[in-house]
Amino acid sequence: MKTRTLIGVAALALCAGAQAQKSTADGIAEYRKMLEDGNPAELFEAKGEALWSQKRGPKNASLERCDLGLGPGVVKGAFVTLPRWFADTQKVQDLESRLVSCMATLQGFDAAEIVKTPFGRGEMANVTALATWIAAESRGMRFNLPQSHAQERITYEVGKRAFFYRGGTHDFSCASCHGDEGKRIRLQELPNLTRNPGDGIGFAAWPAYRVSNGQMWSMQLRLNDCFRQQRFPYPGFGSDVTIALATYMGVNAKGAESIAPAIKR
Amino acid sequence: MADPMRIRAQAAGDKTTVRVLMSHEMETGQRKDSAGKVIPAWFIQEVTATHNGKTVLTADWGPSISKNPFLQFVVKGAKAGDKIAITWVDNKGDKRTDEATVS
Amino acid sequence: MNRIRLLLSAVAAMALLAACATSPSPAELDARAAAAIKSSFRDQGIAKTDRLNQDLGQAACSSDKVPDEATADRIMAEALYTVKWPAGGQFLGDWRAGEKLAQDGRGMTWTDSSADPNANGGNCYNCHQIDKKEISYGTIGPSLWNYGKNRGIDDLASPAFAPIAQYTWVKLWNSKAYAACSNMPRFGHMKLLDQNQIRHLMALLLDPASPVNR
């Protein structure tokens, strides 16, 4: 894929003339379409599906009784309703923090240990695989996060404030890049996340497999790397800010079709 | 043992399109880790596809093939219910075989 | 009739109270957000949690509403005051070094090992078009193609040069001097780049020999 990327970029660089800008963007869109066939995210889906029903952990139990918001064991349709309020934990939770809760409660894993584990390693890699499969089970469905509970509404408002929070050495906020229409960084288009950016865009496009580094990225990892690029300090996995931002984006994306797990360059 | 491959084989008339997604790091041997040490080459060298036990495709691969490679090919004369098996062998001698039924 | 009215208003009052109990005021929501931000981050590498402490400008620009005129004026005045002029009045460096810096987006993240400006790039092409030969440019900021040429700087002896050089230096040193909520980082004031590096960027934009002005 590294070779393919190089060839793709070289071919694009050869485009010249006044139309260069349009054909570059078209070329990249074409390249992205080519990548969609055989999305390696499927490897992670398969892994996640197996992990869901496998008896694991100190309690030697599966995750089949895990409640993702639509009742114990209901997976189809759950992804497009998260984050949401959970009565048993008394918290608004996103998919990944909810999986950690279930892995702890049902299987006896140490939640704090999982949260500390870097992305791509150990049980954190399993959380990503599970999230990939659970997202796949809602593919094509439209986002419809509940805002019926007061805490869900409060979390949305907190997320909105976090979205506009200027900080770090570069004075960046999420809004610096994602608060306007039709902007891009280099040649990467930036969705406006203060509203519904459209089907399969922004919140509706993660988890996604990133070809450039061969990694499966969940929303928690996507947010983590956003903050890194914003020159912020390190956001805790499943921390309040990450849940609030996901709620803000998810509610804004109401009605948008989920294409997760997607593929990115 | 490595993660399983995802194989889909779909018949359309006389032609069956087989799509395979393989889980493999495919290290070229050119990259260095953060300490500056070369990450050893680790890539699939041979791929074999069989249709009901008969070899229909062999491929010799090298380090230019991407991580988690995707392979697609067409088999003539396969019909629903037939077995397609894919085997890969890498430069460390690891191998993996997975099977799918033509639908 | 009066008893019914009394009952209705009592019910209404209770509903209002219940509503108050469940929907916090904007100020309360601000406090919740501040608490969430404070508790959600940790130090990592060179990126410490003190980076979350906001100065006047950052705080005033942290919403979808622009700050009021008085606040905006104050932010811009304070920003202008921070500007340090180049040693010896030498505004320009080497445009070739400037192009390299403009292409480089590295620095100051938690995966960067040093906060030294010499480890940092200017990040410029991420947001701006600069040299037309570079097709991979962003659109968060305006195009800087022909920056010096468009401002009448055909040679460095031109009378147009001095005021434009000063304006551009201020913009690079502390962008908030001219736009209180500018999206552009404050390269000099936040010690992202040093004087020499900013001189190189100045040359990229203003030197008539720079490809940007050809």
CSV table of C-alpha atoms in Angstrom, one decimal, chain A:
chain,number,residue,atom,x,y,z
A,1,MET,CA,0.0,0.0,0.0
A,2,LYS,CA,3.0,2.2,0.6
A,3,THR,CA,4.0,1.7,-3.1
A,4,ARG,CA,0.5,2.2,-4.2
A,5,THR,CA,0.3,5.5,-2.3
A,6,LEU,CA,3.6,6.7,-3.8
A,7,ILE,CA,2.5,5.8,-7.4
A,8,GLY,CA,-0.9,7.6,-6.7
A,9,VAL,CA,0.8,10.7,-5.5
A,10,ALA,CA,3.3,10.8,-8.3
A,11,ALA,CA,0.6,10.4,-10.9
A,12,LEU,CA,-1.3,13.3,-9.3
A,13,ALA,CA,1.7,15.5,-9.1
A,14,LEU,CA,2.1,15.2,-12.9
A,15,CYS,CA,-1.3,16.9,-13.4
A,16,ALA,CA,-0.6,20.4,-14.6
A,17,GLY,CA,-2.3,23.5,-15.9
A,18,ALA,CA,-5.2,25.6,-14.8
A,19,GLN,CA,-7.4,22.6,-14.1
A,20,ALA,CA,-4.8,21.2,-11.8
A,21,GLN,CA,-6.8,21.9,-8.7
A,22,LYS,CA,-10.0,20.2,-9.8
A,23,SER,CA,-8.2,17.1,-11.3
A,24,THR,CA,-6.1,16.7,-8.2
A,25,ALA,CA,-9.2,16.5,-6.0
A,26,ASP,CA,-10.9,14.2,-8.5
A,27,GLY,CA,-7.8,12.0,-8.6
A,28,ILE,CA,-7.8,11.7,-4.9
A,29,ALA,CA,-11.5,10.9,-4.9
A,30,GLU,CA,-10.9,8.2,-7.5
A,31,TYR,CA,-8.0,6.8,-5.4
A,32,ARG,CA,-10.3,6.6,-2.4
A,33,LYS,CA,-13.0,4.8,-4.4
A,34,MET,CA,-10.4,2.2,-5.5
A,35,LEU,CA,-9.5,1.6,-1.8
A,36,GLU,CA,-13.0,0.8,-0.8
A,37,ASP,CA,-12.8,-2.7,-2.4
A,38,GLY,CA,-11.3,-5.0,0.2
A,39,ASN,CA,-11.4,-2.8,3.2
A,40,PRO,CA,-9.0,-4.4,5.8
A,41,ALA,CA,-11.5,-3.2,8.4
A,42,GLU,CA,-13.2,-6.5,7.7
A,43,LEU,CA,-10.4,-8.3,9.3
A,44,PHE,CA,-11.1,-6.4,12.5
A,45,GLU,CA,-14.8,-6.9,12.1
A,46,ALA,CA,-14.3,-10.7,12.0
A,47,LYS,CA,-12.1,-10.5,15.1
A,48,GLY,CA,-14.6,-8.4,17.0
A,49,GLU,CA,-17.5,-10.7,16.1
A,50,ALA,CA,-15.5,-13.6,17.5
A,51,LEU,CA,-14.6,-11.7,20.6
A,52,TRP,CA,-18.3,-10.9,21.3
A,53,SER,CA,-19.3,-14.5,21.8
A,54,GLN,CA,-16.0,-15.9,23.2
A,55,LYS,CA,-15.9,-16.8,26.9
A,56,ARG,CA,-12.9,-14.8,28.2
A,57,GLY,CA,-11.5,-13.1,31.3
A,58,PRO,CA,-11.4,-14.1,35.0
A,59,LYS,CA,-15.2,-14.8,34.9
A,60,ASN,CA,-14.8,-16.9,31.7
A,61,ALA,CA,-17.9,-15.2,30.2
A,62,SER,CA,-18.9,-13.8,26.9
A,63,LEU,CA,-20.1,-10.3,26.1
A,64,GLU,CA,-23.4,-11.5,24.8
A,65,ARG,CA,-25.3,-10.0,27.8
A,66,CYS,CA,-23.7,-6.6,27.3
A,67,ASP,CA,-26.3,-3.7,27.0
A,68,LEU,CA,-25.2,-1.2,24.4
A,69,GLY,CA,-28.3,0.9,24.9
A,70,LEU,CA,-31.0,-1.2,23.2
A,71,GLY,CA,-31.1,-3.9,25.8
A,72,PRO,CA,-28.7,-6.8,26.8
A,73,GLY,CA,-27.2,-8.5,23.7
A,74,VAL,CA,-28.9,-6.2,21.2
A,75,VAL,CA,-26.1,-5.2,18.7
A,76,LYS,CA,-27.9,-4.2,15.5
A,77,GLY,CA,-28.8,-0.5,15.6
A,78,ALA,CA,-26.9,0.2,18.9
A,79,PHE,CA,-24.0,2.1,17.3
A,80,VAL,CA,-26.1,4.9,15.8
A,81,THR,CA,-27.6,5.7,19.3
A,82,LEU,CA,-24.3,6.2,21.1
A,83,PRO,CA,-23.2,8.0,23.2
A,84,ARG,CA,-26.2,7.8,25.5
A,85,TRP,CA,-27.1,7.6,29.2
A,86,PHE,CA,-26.8,4.2,31.0
A,87,ALA,CA,-28.7,3.7,34.3
A,88,ASP,CA,-26.4,1.0,35.6
A,89,THR,CA,-23.2,3.1,35.4
A,90,GLN,CA,-25.1,6.4,35.9
A,91,LYS,CA,-23.1,7.9,33.1
A,92,VAL,CA,-23.3,9.0,29.5
A,93,GLN,CA,-21.1,6.5,27.7
A,94,ASP,CA,-19.8,6.1,24.2
A,95,LEU,CA,-19.3,2.7,22.5
A,96,GLU,CA,-15.8,2.1,23.7
A,97,SER,CA,-16.2,3.1,27.3
A,98,ARG,CA,-19.4,1.0,27.4
A,99,LEU,CA,-17.4,-2.0,26.0
A,100,VAL,CA,-14.9,-1.5,28.8
A,101,SER,CA,-17.7,-1.5,31.4
A,102,CYS,CA,-19.1,-4.7,30.0
A,103,MET,CA,-15.7,-6.4,29.9
A,104,ALA,CA,-15.2,-5.5,33.5
A,105,THR,CA,-18.7,-6.3,34.8
A,106,LEU,CA,-19.4,-9.4,32.7
A,107,GLN,CA,-15.9,-10.8,32.1
A,108,GLY,CA,-14.0,-9.6,35.2
A,109,PHE,CA,-11.3,-7.6,33.4
A,110,ASP,CA,-9.7,-4.6,35.1
A,111,ALA,CA,-11.3,-1.5,33.6
A,112,ALA,CA,-8.5,0.8,34.7
A,113,GLU,CA,-5.9,-1.5,33.2
A,114,ILE,CA,-7.6,-1.5,29.8
A,115,VAL,CA,-8.0,2.3,29.9
A,116,LYS,CA,-4.3,2.6,30.5
A,117,THR,CA,-3.3,0.3,27.6
A,118,PRO,CA,-2.1,2.1,24.5
A,119,PHE,CA,-4.2,1.8,21.3
A,120,GLY,CA,-3.4,-1.2,19.3
A,121,ARG,CA,-2.1,-3.3,22.2
A,122,GLY,CA,-3.5,-6.0,24.4
A,123,GLU,CA,-7.1,-5.6,25.5
A,124,MET,CA,-7.4,-2.1,24.0
A,125,ALA,CA,-6.9,-3.7,20.6
A,126,ASN,CA,-9.8,-6.1,21.4
A,127,VAL,CA,-11.9,-3.1,22.3
A,128,THR,CA,-11.2,-1.6,18.9
A,129,ALA,CA,-12.0,-4.8,17.1
A,130,LEU,CA,-15.3,-5.1,19.0
A,131,ALA,CA,-16.2,-1.5,18.3
A,132,THR,CA,-15.4,-2.1,14.6
A,133,TRP,CA,-17.8,-5.1,14.4
A,134,ILE,CA,-20.5,-3.4,16.4
A,135,ALA,CA,-20.3,-0.4,14.1
A,136,ALA,CA,-20.6,-2.7,11.1
A,137,GLU,CA,-23.8,-4.1,12.5
A,138,SER,CA,-25.3,-0.6,12.1
A,139,ARG,CA,-23.9,0.1,8.7
A,140,GLY,CA,-26.4,2.0,6.5
A,141,MET,CA,-28.5,3.1,9.5
A,142,ARG,CA,-29.0,6.7,10.4
A,143,PHE,CA,-27.7,8.4,13.5
A,144,ASN,CA,-30.3,9.0,16.2
A,145,LEU,CA,-28.8,9.7,19.5
A,146,PRO,CA,-31.3,10.1,22.4
A,147,GLN,CA,-31.5,13.5,24.1
A,148,SER,CA,-34.3,12.5,26.4
A,149,HIS,CA,-32.3,12.2,29.6
A,150,ALA,CA,-31.1,15.4,31.2
A,151,GLN,CA,-27.6,14.2,31.4
A,152,GLU,CA,-27.6,13.5,27.7
A,153,ARG,CA,-28.6,17.1,27.1
A,154,ILE,CA,-26.0,18.4,29.5
A,155,THR,CA,-23.3,16.3,27.9
A,156,TYR,CA,-24.2,17.8,24.5
A,157,GLU,CA,-23.8,21.3,25.9
A,158,VAL,CA,-20.5,20.4,27.5
A,159,GLY,CA,-19.4,18.9,24.2
A,160,LYS,CA,-20.3,22.1,22.4
A,161,ARG,CA,-18.2,24.2,24.8
A,162,ALA,CA,-15.3,21.8,24.5
A,163,PHE,CA,-15.6,22.0,20.7
A,164,PHE,CA,-14.9,25.7,20.7
A,165,TYR,CA,-12.3,25.7,23.5
A,166,ARG,CA,-9.2,27.5,22.3
A,167,GLY,CA,-6.0,26.3,23.9
A,168,GLY,CA,-2.5,24.8,23.5
A,169,THR,CA,0.5,26.4,22.0
A,170,HIS,CA,-1.3,27.1,18.7
A,171,ASP,CA,-4.6,28.4,20.1
A,172,PHE,CA,-6.5,25.6,18.2
A,173,SER,CA,-9.9,24.4,19.0
A,174,CYS,CA,-11.9,21.7,17.2
A,175,ALA,CA,-13.7,24.6,15.5
A,176,SER,CA,-10.4,26.0,14.1
A,177,CYS,CA,-10.6,23.2,11.5
A,178,HIS,CA,-14.1,21.9,11.8
A,179,GLY,CA,-16.2,25.0,12.4
A,180,ASP,CA,-16.6,26.2,8.8
A,181,GLU,CA,-17.8,25.1,5.5
A,182,GLY,CA,-15.7,24.1,2.5
A,183,LYS,CA,-12.2,24.3,4.2
A,184,ARG,CA,-9.3,21.9,3.9
A,185,ILE,CA,-5.9,21.3,5.4
A,186,ARG,CA,-3.5,20.7,2.6
A,187,LEU,CA,-5.7,18.5,0.3
A,188,GLN,CA,-7.7,16.9,3.1
A,189,GLU,CA,-11.3,18.3,3.2
A,190,LEU,CA,-12.6,19.2,6.6
A,191,PRO,CA,-16.2,18.5,7.5
A,192,ASN,CA,-18.1,21.1,9.4
A,193,LEU,CA,-18.9,19.3,12.6
A,194,THR,CA,-21.1,22.0,14.1
A,195,ARG,CA,-23.9,20.6,12.0
A,196,ASN,CA,-24.8,17.5,10.0
A,197,PRO,CA,-22.0,17.2,7.5
A,198,GLY,CA,-23.8,14.6,5.4
A,199,ASP,CA,-24.0,10.8,5.0
A,200,GLY,CA,-20.8,8.9,5.7
A,201,ILE,CA,-18.9,12.1,6.7
A,202,GLY,CA,-17.2,13.1,10.0
A,203,PHE,CA,-18.8,11.2,12.9
A,204,ALA,CA,-20.5,8.9,10.5
A,205,ALA,CA,-17.2,7.7,9.0
A,206,TRP,CA,-15.5,6.3,12.1
A,207,PRO,CA,-14.2,3.6,13.1
A,208,ALA,CA,-12.1,3.6,9.9
A,209,TYR,CA,-9.1,1.7,8.6
A,210,ARG,CA,-6.3,4.1,7.7
A,211,VAL,CA,-4.3,2.8,4.8
A,212,SER,CA,-1.4,5.3,5.3
A,213,ASN,CA,-0.4,3.6,8.6
A,214,GLY,CA,-2.3,0.3,8.3
A,215,GLN,CA,-4.2,0.9,11.6
A,216,MET,CA,-7.8,0.5,12.6
A,217,TRP,CA,-8.9,3.8,14.2
A,218,SER,CA,-11.8,4.0,16.6
A,219,MET,CA,-13.5,7.4,17.5
A,220,GLN,CA,-11.5,7.5,20.7
A,221,LEU,CA,-8.2,7.2,18.8
A,222,ARG,CA,-9.5,9.8,16.2
A,223,LEU,CA,-10.2,12.3,19.0
A,224,ASN,CA,-6.9,11.4,20.7
A,225,ASP,CA,-4.9,12.2,17.5
A,226,CYS,CA,-7.0,15.4,16.9
A,227,PHE,CA,-5.9,16.7,20.3
A,228,ARG,CA,-2.3,15.7,19.6
A,229,GLN,CA,-2.4,17.8,16.4
A,230,GLN,CA,-4.0,20.6,18.3
A,231,ARG,CA,-0.9,20.6,20.6
A,232,PHE,CA,-3.1,19.8,23.6
A,233,PRO,CA,-2.1,17.5,26.4
A,234,TYR,CA,-3.2,13.9,26.3
A,235,PRO,CA,-6.9,13.1,26.6
A,236,GLY,CA,-7.8,10.2,28.8
A,237,PHE,CA,-9.4,7.2,27.1
A,238,GLY,CA,-13.2,7.5,27.6
A,239,SER,CA,-12.7,10.8,29.5
A,240,ASP,CA,-15.5,13.3,30.0
A,241,VAL,CA,-14.3,15.6,27.2
A,242,THR,CA,-14.1,12.7,24.6
A,243,ILE,CA,-17.6,11.5,25.5
A,244,ALA,CA,-19.0,15.0,25.4
A,245,LEU,CA,-17.4,15.8,22.0
A,246,ALA,CA,-18.8,12.5,20.6
A,247,THR,CA,-22.2,13.4,21.9
A,248,TYR,CA,-22.0,16.9,20.3
A,249,MET,CA,-21.0,15.5,17.0
A,250,GLY,CA,-23.4,12.5,17.1
A,251,VAL,CA,-26.4,14.6,17.9
A,252,ASN,CA,-25.4,17.1,15.2
A,253,ALA,CA,-25.2,14.2,12.8
A,254,LYS,CA,-28.8,13.2,13.4
A,255,GLY,CA,-30.1,11.6,10.2
A,256,ALA,CA,-26.7,11.0,8.6
A,257,GLU,CA,-26.1,7.5,7.3
A,258,SER,CA,-23.3,5.6,9.0
A,259,ILE,CA,-20.7,4.0,6.7
A,260,ALA,CA,-18.6,2.7,9.5
A,261,PRO,CA,-16.3,0.9,9.5
A,262,ALA,CA,-14.9,3.0,6.6
A,263,ILE,CA,-11.5,3.2,4.9
A,264,LYS,CA,-9.3,6.3,4.8
A,265,ARG,CA,-6.1,7.0,3.0
